[in-house]
PDB file of C-alpha atoms in Angstrom:
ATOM      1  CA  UNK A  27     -61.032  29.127  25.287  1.00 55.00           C
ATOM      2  CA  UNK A  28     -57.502  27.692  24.980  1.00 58.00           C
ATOM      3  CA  UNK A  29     -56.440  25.415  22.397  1.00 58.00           C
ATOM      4  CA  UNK A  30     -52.988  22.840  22.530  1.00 58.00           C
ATOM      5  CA  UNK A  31     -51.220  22.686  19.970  1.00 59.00           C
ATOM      6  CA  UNK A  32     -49.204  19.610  19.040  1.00 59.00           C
ATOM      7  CA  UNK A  33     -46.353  20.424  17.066  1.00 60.00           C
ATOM      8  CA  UNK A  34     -46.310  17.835  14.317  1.00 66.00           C
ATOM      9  CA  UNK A  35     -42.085  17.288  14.414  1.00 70.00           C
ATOM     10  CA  UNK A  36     -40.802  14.293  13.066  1.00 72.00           C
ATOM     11  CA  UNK A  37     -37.309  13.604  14.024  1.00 75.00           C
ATOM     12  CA  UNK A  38     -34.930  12.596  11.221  1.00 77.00           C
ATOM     13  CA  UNK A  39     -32.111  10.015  12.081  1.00 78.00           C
ATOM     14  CA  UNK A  40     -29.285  11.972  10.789  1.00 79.00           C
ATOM     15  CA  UNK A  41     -26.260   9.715   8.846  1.00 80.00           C
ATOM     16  CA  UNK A  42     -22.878  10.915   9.282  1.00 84.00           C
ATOM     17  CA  UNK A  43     -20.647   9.140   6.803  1.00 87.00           C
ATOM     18  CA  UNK A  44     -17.011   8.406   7.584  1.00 90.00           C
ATOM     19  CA  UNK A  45     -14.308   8.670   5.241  1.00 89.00           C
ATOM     20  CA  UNK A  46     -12.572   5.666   4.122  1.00 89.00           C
ATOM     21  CA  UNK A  47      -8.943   5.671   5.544  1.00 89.00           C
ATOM     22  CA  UNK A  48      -6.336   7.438   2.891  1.00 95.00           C
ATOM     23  CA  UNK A  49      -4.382   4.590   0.935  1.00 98.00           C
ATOM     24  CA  UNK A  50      -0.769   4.232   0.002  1.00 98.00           C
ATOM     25  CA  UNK A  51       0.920   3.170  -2.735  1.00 98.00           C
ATOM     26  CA  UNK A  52       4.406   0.540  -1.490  1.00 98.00           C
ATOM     27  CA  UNK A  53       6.759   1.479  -4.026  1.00 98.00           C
ATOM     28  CA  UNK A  54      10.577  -0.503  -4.901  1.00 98.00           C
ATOM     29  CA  UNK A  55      12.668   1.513  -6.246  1.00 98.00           C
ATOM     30  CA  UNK A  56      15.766   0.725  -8.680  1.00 98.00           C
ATOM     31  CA  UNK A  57      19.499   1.046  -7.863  1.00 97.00           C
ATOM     32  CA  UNK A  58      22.466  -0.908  -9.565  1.00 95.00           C
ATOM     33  CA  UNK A  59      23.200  -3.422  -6.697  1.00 97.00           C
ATOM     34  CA  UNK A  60      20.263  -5.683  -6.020  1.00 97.00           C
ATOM     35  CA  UNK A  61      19.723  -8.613  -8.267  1.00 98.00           C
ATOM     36  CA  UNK A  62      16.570  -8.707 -10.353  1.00 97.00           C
ATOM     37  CA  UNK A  63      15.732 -12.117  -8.852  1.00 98.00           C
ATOM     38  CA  UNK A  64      16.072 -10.844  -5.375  1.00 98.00           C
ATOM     39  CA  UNK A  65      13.405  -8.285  -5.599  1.00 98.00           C
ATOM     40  CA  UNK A  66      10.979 -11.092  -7.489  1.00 98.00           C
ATOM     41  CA  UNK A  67      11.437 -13.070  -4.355  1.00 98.00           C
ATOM     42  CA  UNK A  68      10.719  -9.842  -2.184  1.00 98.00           C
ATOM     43  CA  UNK A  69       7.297  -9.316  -4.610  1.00 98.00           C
ATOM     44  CA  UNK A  70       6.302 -12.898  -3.956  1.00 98.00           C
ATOM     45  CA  UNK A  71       7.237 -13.398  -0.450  1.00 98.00           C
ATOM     46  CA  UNK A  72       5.705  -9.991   1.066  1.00 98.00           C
ATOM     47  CA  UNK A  73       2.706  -8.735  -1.533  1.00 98.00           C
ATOM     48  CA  UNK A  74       1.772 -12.237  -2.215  1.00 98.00           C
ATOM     49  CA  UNK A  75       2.540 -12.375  -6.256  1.00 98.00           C
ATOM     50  CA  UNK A  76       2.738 -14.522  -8.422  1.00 98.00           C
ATOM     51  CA  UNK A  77       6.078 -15.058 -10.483  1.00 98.00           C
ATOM     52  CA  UNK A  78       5.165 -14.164 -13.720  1.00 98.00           C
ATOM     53  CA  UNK A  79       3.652 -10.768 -11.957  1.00 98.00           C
ATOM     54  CA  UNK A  80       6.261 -10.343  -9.726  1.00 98.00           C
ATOM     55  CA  UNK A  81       8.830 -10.115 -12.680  1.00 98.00           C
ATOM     56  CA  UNK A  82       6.541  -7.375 -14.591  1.00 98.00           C
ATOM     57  CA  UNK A  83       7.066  -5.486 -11.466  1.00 98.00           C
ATOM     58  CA  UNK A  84      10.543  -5.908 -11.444  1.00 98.00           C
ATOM     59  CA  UNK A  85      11.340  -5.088 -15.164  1.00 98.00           C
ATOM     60  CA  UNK A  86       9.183  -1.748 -14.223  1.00 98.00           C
ATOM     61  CA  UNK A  87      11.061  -1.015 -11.547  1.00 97.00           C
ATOM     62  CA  UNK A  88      14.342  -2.165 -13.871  1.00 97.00           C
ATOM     63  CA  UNK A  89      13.338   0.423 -16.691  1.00 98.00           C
ATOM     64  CA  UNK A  90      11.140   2.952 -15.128  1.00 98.00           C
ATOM     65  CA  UNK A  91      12.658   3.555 -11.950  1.00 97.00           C
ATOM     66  CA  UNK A  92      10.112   1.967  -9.246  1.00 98.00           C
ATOM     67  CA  UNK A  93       7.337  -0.133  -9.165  1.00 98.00           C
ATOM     68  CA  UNK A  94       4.156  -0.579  -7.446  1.00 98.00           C
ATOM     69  CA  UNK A  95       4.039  -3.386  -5.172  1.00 97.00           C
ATOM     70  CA  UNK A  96       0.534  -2.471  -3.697  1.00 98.00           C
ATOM     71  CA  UNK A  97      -1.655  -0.100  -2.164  1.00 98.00           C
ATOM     72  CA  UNK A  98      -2.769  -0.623   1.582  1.00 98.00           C
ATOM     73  CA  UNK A  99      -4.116   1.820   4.772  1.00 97.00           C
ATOM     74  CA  UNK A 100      -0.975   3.403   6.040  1.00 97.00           C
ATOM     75  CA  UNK A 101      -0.394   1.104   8.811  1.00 96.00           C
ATOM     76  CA  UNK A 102      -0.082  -1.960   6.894  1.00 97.00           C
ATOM     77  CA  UNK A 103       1.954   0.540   3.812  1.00 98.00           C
ATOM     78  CA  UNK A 104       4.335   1.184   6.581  1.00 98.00           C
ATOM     79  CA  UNK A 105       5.176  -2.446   8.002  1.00 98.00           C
ATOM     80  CA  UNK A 106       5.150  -3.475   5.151  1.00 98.00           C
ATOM     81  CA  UNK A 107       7.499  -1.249   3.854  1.00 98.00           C
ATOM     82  CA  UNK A 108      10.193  -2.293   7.087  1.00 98.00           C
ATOM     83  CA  UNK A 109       9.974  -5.827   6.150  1.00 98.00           C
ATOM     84  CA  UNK A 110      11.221  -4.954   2.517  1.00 98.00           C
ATOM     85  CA  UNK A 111      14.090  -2.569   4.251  1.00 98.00           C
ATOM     86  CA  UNK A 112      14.907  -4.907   7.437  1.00 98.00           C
ATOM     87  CA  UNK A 113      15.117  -8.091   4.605  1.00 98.00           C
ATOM     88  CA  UNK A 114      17.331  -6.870   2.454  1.00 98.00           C
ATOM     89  CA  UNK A 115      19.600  -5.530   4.487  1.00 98.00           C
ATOM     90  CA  UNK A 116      19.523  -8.979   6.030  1.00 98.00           C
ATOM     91  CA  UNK A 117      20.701 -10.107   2.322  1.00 98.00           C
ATOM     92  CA  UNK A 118      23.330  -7.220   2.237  1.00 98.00           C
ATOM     93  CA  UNK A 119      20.967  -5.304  -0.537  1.00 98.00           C
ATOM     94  CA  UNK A 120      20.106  -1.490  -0.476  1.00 98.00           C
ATOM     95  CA  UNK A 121      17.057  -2.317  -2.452  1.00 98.00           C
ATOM     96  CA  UNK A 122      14.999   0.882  -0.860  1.00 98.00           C
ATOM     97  CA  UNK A 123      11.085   0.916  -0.660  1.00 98.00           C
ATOM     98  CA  UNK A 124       8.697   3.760   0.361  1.00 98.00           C
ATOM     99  CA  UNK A 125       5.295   4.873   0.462  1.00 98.00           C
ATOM    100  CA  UNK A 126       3.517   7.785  -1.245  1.00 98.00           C
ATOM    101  CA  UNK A 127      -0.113   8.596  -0.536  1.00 96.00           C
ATOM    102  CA  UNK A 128      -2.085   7.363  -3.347  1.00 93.00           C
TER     103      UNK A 128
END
């Protein structure tokens, strides 16, 4: 006498998690040539400060060497670091701002 057997498997949605993109931190850096109140109107007009935060930045940047502006997904890091560049030179500044990976 033969018998079926069922096999009694369950199958298990499996969950693959993605990683969250890698962020980077927009960084100004200092130099002797750009006026402090040019790079509070680059904090307010491309990250969106406020004055009173955009001038902490600033003095940072004045006595520690750079600041952080923000931290974004690469992508928007990078354009955003171009519009910093491409303005100032506009305004005959070498203000200089880069990205690091945070």
């Amino acid at each position: 006498m033969a018998t079926d057997k069922q096999s009694d498997s369950v199958l298990e949605t499996e969950r693959t998690q993605t990683k969250p993109p890698p962020l980077y931190k927009v960084l100004v850096l200092n130099d002797d040539f750009t006026p402090m109140e040019f790079v509070v109107i680059v904090l307010q007009q491309f990250f969106g400060m406020d004055r009173e935060r955009a001038t902490r930045v600033m003095l940072q940047v004045h006595t520690e060497g750079s600041g952080v502006c923000g931290i974004f997904p690469r992508d928007v890091a990078a354009t955003k670091v171009e519009q910093v560049v491409s303005f100032a030179r506009q305004h005959q500044h070498p203000l200089a701002c880069v990205m690091e990976e945070n």
